[in-house]
Every structure is written in structure tokens, then in C-alpha cells.
Short mmCIF file of C-alpha atoms in Angstrom, two decimals:
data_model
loop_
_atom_site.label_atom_id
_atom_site.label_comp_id
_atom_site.label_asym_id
_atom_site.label_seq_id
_atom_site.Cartn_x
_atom_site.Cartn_y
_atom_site.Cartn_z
CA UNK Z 1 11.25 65.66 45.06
CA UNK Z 2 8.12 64.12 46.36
CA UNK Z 3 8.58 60.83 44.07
CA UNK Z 4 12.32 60.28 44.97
CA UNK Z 5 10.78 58.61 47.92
CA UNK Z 6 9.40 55.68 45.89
CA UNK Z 7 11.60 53.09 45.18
CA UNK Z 8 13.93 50.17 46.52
CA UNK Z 9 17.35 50.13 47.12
CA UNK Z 10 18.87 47.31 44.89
CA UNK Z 11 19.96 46.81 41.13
CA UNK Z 12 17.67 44.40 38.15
CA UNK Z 13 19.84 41.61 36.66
CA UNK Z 14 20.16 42.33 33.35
CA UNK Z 15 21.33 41.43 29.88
CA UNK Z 16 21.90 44.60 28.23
CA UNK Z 17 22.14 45.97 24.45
CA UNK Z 18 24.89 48.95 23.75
CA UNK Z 19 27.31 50.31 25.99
CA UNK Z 20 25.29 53.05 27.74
CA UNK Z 21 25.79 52.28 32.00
CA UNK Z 22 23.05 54.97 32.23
CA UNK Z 23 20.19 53.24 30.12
CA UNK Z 24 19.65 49.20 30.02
CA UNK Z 25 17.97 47.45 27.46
CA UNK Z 26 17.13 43.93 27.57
CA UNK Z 27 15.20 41.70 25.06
CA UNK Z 28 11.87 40.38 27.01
CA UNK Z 29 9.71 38.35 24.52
CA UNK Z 30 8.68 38.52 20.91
CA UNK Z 31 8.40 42.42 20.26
CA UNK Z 32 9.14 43.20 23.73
CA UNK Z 33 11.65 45.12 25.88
CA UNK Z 34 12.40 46.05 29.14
CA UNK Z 35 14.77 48.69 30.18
CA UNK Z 36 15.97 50.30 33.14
CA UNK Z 37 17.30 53.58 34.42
CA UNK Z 38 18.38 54.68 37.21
CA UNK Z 39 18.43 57.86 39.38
CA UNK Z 40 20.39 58.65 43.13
CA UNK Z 41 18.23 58.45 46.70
CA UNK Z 42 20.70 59.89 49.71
CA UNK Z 43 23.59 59.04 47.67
CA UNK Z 44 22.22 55.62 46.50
CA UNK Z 45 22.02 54.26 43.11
CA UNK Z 46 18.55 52.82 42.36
CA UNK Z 47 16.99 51.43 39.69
CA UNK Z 48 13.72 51.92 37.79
CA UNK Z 49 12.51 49.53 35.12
CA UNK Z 50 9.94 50.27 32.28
CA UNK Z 51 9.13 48.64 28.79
CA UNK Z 52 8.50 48.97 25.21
CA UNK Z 53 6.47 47.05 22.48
CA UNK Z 54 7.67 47.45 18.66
CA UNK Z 55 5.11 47.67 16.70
CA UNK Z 56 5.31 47.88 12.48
CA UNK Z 57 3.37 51.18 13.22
CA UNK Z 58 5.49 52.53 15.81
CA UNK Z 59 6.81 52.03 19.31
CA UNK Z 60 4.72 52.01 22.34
CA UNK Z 61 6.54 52.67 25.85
CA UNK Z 62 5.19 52.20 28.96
CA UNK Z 63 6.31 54.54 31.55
CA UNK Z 64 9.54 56.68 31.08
CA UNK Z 65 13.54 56.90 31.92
CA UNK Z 66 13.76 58.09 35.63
CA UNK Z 67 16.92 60.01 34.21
CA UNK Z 68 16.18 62.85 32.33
CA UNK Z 69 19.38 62.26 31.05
CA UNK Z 70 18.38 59.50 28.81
CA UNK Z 71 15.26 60.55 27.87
CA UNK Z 72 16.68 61.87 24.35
CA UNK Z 73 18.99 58.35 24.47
CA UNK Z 74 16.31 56.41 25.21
CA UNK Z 75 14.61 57.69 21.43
CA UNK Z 76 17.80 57.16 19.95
CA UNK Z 77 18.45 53.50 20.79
CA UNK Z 78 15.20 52.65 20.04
CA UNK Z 79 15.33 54.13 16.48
CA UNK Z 80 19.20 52.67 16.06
CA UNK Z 81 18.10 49.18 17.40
CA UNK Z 82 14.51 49.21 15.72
CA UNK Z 83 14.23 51.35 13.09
CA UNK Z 84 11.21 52.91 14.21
CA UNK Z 85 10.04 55.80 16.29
CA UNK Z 86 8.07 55.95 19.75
CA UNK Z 87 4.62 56.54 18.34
CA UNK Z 88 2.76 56.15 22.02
CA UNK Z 89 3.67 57.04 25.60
CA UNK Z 90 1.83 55.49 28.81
CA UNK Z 91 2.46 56.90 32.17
CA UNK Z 92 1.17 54.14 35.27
CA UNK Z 93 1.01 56.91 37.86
CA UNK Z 94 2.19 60.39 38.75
CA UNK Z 95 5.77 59.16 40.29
CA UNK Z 96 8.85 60.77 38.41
CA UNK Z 97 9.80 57.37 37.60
CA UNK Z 98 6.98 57.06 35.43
CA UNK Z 99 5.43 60.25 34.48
CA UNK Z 100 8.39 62.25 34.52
CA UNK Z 101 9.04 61.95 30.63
CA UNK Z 102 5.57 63.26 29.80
CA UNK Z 103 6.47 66.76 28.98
CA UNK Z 104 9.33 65.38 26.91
CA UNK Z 105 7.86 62.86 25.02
CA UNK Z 106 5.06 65.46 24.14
CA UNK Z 107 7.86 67.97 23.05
CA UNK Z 108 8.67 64.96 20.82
CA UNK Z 109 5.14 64.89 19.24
CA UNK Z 110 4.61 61.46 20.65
CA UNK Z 111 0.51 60.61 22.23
CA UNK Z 112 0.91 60.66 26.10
CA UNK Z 113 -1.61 58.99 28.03
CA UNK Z 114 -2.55 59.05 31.92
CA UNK Z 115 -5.23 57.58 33.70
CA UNK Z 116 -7.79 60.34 34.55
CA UNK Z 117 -7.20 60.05 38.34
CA UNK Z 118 -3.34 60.48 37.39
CA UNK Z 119 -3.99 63.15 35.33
CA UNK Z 120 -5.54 65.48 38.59
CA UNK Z 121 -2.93 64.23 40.79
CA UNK Z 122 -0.36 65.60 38.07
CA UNK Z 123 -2.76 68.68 38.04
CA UNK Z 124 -2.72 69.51 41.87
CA UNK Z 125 1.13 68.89 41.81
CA UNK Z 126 1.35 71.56 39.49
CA UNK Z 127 3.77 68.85 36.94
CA UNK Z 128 3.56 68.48 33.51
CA UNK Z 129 0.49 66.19 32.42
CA UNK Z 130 0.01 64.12 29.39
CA UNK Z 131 -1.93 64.81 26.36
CA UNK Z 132 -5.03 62.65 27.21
CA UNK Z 133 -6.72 61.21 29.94
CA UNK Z 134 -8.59 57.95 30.23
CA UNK Z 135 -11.37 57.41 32.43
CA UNK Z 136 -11.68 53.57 32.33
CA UNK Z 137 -9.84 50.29 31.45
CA UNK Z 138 -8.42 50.80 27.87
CA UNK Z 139 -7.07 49.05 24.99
CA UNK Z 140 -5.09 50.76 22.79
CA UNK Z 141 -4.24 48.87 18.97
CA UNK Z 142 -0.69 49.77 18.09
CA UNK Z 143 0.28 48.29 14.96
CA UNK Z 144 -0.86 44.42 15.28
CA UNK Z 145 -0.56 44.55 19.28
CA UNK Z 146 -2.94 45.69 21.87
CA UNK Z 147 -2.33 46.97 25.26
CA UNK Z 148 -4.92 46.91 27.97
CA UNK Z 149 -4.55 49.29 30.73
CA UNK Z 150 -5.87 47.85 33.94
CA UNK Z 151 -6.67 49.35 37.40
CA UNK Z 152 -7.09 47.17 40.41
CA UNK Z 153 -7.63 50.06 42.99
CA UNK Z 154 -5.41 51.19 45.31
CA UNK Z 155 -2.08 49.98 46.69
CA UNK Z 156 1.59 51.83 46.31
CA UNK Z 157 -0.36 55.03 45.31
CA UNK Z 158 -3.95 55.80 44.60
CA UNK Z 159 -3.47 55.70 40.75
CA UNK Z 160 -1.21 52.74 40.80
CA UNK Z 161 -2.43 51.07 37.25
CA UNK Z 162 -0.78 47.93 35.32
CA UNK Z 163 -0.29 47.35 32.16
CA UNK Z 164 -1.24 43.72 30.02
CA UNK Z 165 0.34 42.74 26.51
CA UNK Z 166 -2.17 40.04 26.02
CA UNK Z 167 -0.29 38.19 22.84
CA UNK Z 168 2.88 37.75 25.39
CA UNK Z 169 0.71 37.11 28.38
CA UNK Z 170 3.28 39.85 30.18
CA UNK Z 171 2.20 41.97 33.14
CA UNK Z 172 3.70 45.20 33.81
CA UNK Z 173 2.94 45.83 37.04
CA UNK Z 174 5.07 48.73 37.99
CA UNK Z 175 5.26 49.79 41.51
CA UNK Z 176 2.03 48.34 42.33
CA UNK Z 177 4.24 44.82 42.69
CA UNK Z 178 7.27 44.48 44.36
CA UNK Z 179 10.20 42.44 42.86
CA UNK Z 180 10.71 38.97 45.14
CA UNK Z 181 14.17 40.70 46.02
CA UNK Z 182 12.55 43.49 47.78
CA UNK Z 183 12.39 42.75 51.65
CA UNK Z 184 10.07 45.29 52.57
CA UNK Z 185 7.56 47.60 50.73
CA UNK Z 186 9.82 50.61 50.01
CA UNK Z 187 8.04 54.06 50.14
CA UNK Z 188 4.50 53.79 51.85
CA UNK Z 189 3.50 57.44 52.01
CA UNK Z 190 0.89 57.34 49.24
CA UNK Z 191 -0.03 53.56 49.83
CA UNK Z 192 -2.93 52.30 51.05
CA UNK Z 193 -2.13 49.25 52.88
CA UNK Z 194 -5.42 48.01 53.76
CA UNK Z 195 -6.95 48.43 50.23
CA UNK Z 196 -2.90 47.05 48.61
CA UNK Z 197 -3.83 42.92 49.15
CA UNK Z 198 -7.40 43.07 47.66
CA UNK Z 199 -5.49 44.75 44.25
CA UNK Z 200 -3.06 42.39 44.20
CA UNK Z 201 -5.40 39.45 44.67
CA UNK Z 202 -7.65 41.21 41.78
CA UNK Z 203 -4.44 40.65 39.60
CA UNK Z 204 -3.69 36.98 40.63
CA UNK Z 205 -7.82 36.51 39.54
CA UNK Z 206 -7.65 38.96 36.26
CA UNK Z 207 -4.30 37.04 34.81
CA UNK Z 208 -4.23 33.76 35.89
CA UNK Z 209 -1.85 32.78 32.88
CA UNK Z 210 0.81 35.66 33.39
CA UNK Z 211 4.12 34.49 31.88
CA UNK Z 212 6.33 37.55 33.21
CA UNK Z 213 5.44 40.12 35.82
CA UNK Z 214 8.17 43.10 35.26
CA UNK Z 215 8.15 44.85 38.27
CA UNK Z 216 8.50 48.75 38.42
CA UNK Z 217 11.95 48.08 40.46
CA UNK Z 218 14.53 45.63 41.31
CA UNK Z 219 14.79 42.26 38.95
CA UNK Z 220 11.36 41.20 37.72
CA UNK Z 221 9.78 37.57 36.73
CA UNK Z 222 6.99 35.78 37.52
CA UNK Z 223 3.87 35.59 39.42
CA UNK Z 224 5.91 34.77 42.55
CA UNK Z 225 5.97 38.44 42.72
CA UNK Z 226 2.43 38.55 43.42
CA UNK Z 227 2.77 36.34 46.28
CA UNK Z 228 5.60 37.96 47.72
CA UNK Z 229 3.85 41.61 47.56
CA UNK Z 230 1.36 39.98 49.38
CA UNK Z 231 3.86 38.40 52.11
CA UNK Z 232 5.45 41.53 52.75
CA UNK Z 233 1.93 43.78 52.97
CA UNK Z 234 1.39 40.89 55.54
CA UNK Z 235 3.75 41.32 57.67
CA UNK Z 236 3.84 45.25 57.54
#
């Protein structure tokens, strides 16, 4: 239950594909999605939001449906929609909300990736762990795309990493960046606060051309959400 603690209380705005209340798709750029599940905190409906990347060899997701419900959904809108099949599977830290799909997608014979550090937090928890482990920054070639894997150091967790599609110019930043409706930081037991600013000004240096930021809750955009995770670590 330890990563039911991690997220904000408010809904994305959204454009969604299907009918499915449970799992929201929405069109991003080019060959990318977003999507967003959601899961229950003390009775509260909260949101999670992930993406995907079709490829013409396959479809890459980054981080997975917070409802185990839709994990099996999730597979079968993307091969309905796209005609293809999730090829790759990228978890940006140990959180349920985004390595909670890792056994499943591996059940699925789909490549699961963690960082290293993610990996042996996974391992002490005792929860299921992906496939392989990276050490470093990595960029993996799907199809005609690549995908860098970035970490800035510490901020909402220890293994907090973010994700770049460099053809897009799109940031994933996951939990490590709060959405500009958030008005405080959410759950702060695994943060480091005082090591959180110097990661986030890292990623204002490393991407100084970022088109979208998608946030790992609440609705996403821009690189004001930089500046606003820094306002509220500010005035925590």
C-alpha cells in the first residue's frame, strides 16, 4: 500500500478515444499518446497519467495503468486503435503507479526495463521487478524512434527518472514534476526536498526546447510545470 500515498487529488483534462471511464487515451503528438488511469486514495478518485510511442516495430509504453484492471484493456486498445502490439515496457520508479504492471507486462512477453537503483528498491520491497536493469542514461531505438532515459537525482523518490522522445521534443516527467494544478507537493515521504530543486533545474538546463512536459498526475503541458515544481518546493 506503500505507493497509494503518492499522488494528487484532482482529475487530467482530457480528450479521450473509446468509451472505457476506467482507461483514457488521448492523442499527444505525431506517434504519441498519453493515457490515464485511475485508482481510489481514502475514498478519492485520482488520477495517474502515462504514455506510449507507436512505433512500425512495436509499441513502447512508459510506465503502466495504476488499475490492474486495465492492464489487459490497456493491450487491447492499443492493438484495436494501432494495430500493433506493446513490444517495450519502461517503469520511472518503484511506485504502483508506474511499476505496478511489470509482472504483467512480463507475463505478456513484453521487455521490462527499470533503472538499476529501481530495480533494488523493487528488490527490498519484495515486488515484482522487471526483466532488465540499466545502470546509466539509456537510449533505446524502437522502430524509427528513440527514447532516452534520463536521471536528474533525487526529488519525489530516490529513483525518480524522466523520460525524453527527442523527435517530439516531449518530456515525461512523471512524478518527479508536478502538474501547475497541483497546490502543494502531494506525498513527500520518499522525497528529498533539499536535493528536488537542483533536479528540476538540471531538467530546465538538459531540455531547454521541451514542447510538452506530461506530468505523472493531474493535467500536464508545458515547461511552466517546471517552474511551478519549483514554486511549490519553495515554499514547502
Amino acid at each position: 500500500m506503500r505507493h497509494l500515498f503518492s499522488f494528487l487529488f484532482c482529475l487530467s483534462a482530457f480528450v479521450s478515444f473509446g468509451q472505457n471511464p476506467k482507461l483514457k487515451i488521448k492523442h499527444l503528438t505525431g506517434n504519441l499518446y498519453t493515457y490515464t488511469t485511475y485508482n481510489t486514495y481514502k475514498g478519492t478518485l485520482t488520477d495517474a497519467n502515462a504514455v506510449y510511442l507507436v512505433t512500425n516495430k512495436g509499441v513502447a509504453v512508459i510506465d503502466a495503468p495504476w488499475d490492474s484492471t486495465q492492464f489487459q484493456p490497456f493491450l487491447d486498445s492499443i492493438q484495436a486503435k494501432h494495430h500493433q502490439k506493446v513490444v517495450l515496457a519502461i517503469a520511472t520508479h518503484s511506485h504502483g503507479d508506474r511499476a505496478g504492471g511489470l509482472a504483467f507486462f512480463k507475463s505478456k512477453g513484453i521487455k521490462t526495463y527499470t533503472s538499476k537503483l529501481t530495480d533494488e528498491i523493487l528488490k527490498t520491497n519484495k515486488e515484482p521487478r522487471a526483466a532488465y536493469a540499466f545502470t546509466n542514461d539509456t537510449t533505446f531505438t524502437v522502430g524509427q524512434y528513440k527514447i532516452n532515459t534520463y536521471y536528474a537525482g533525487k526529488g519525489h523518490t530516490k529513483d525518480n527518472l524522466v523520460v525524453w522522445f527527442p523527435k517530439d521534443k516531449v518530456l515525461f516527467g512523471g512524478c518527479l514534476i508536478k502538474s501547475t494544478e497541483a497546490d502543494n507537493l502531494g506525498y513527500v515521504g520518499e522525497a528529498d526536498l533539499a536535493a528536488w530543486p537542483k533536479s528540476i533545474e538540471k531538467l530546465k538546463q538538459k531540455y531547454p526546447d521541451t514542447k510538452f512536459v506530461i506530468t505523472g498526475h493531474d493535467a500536464w503541458g508545458n515547461r511552466e510545470s517546471l517552474d511551478h515544481t519549483l514554486k511549490l518546493l519553495r515554499e514547502k
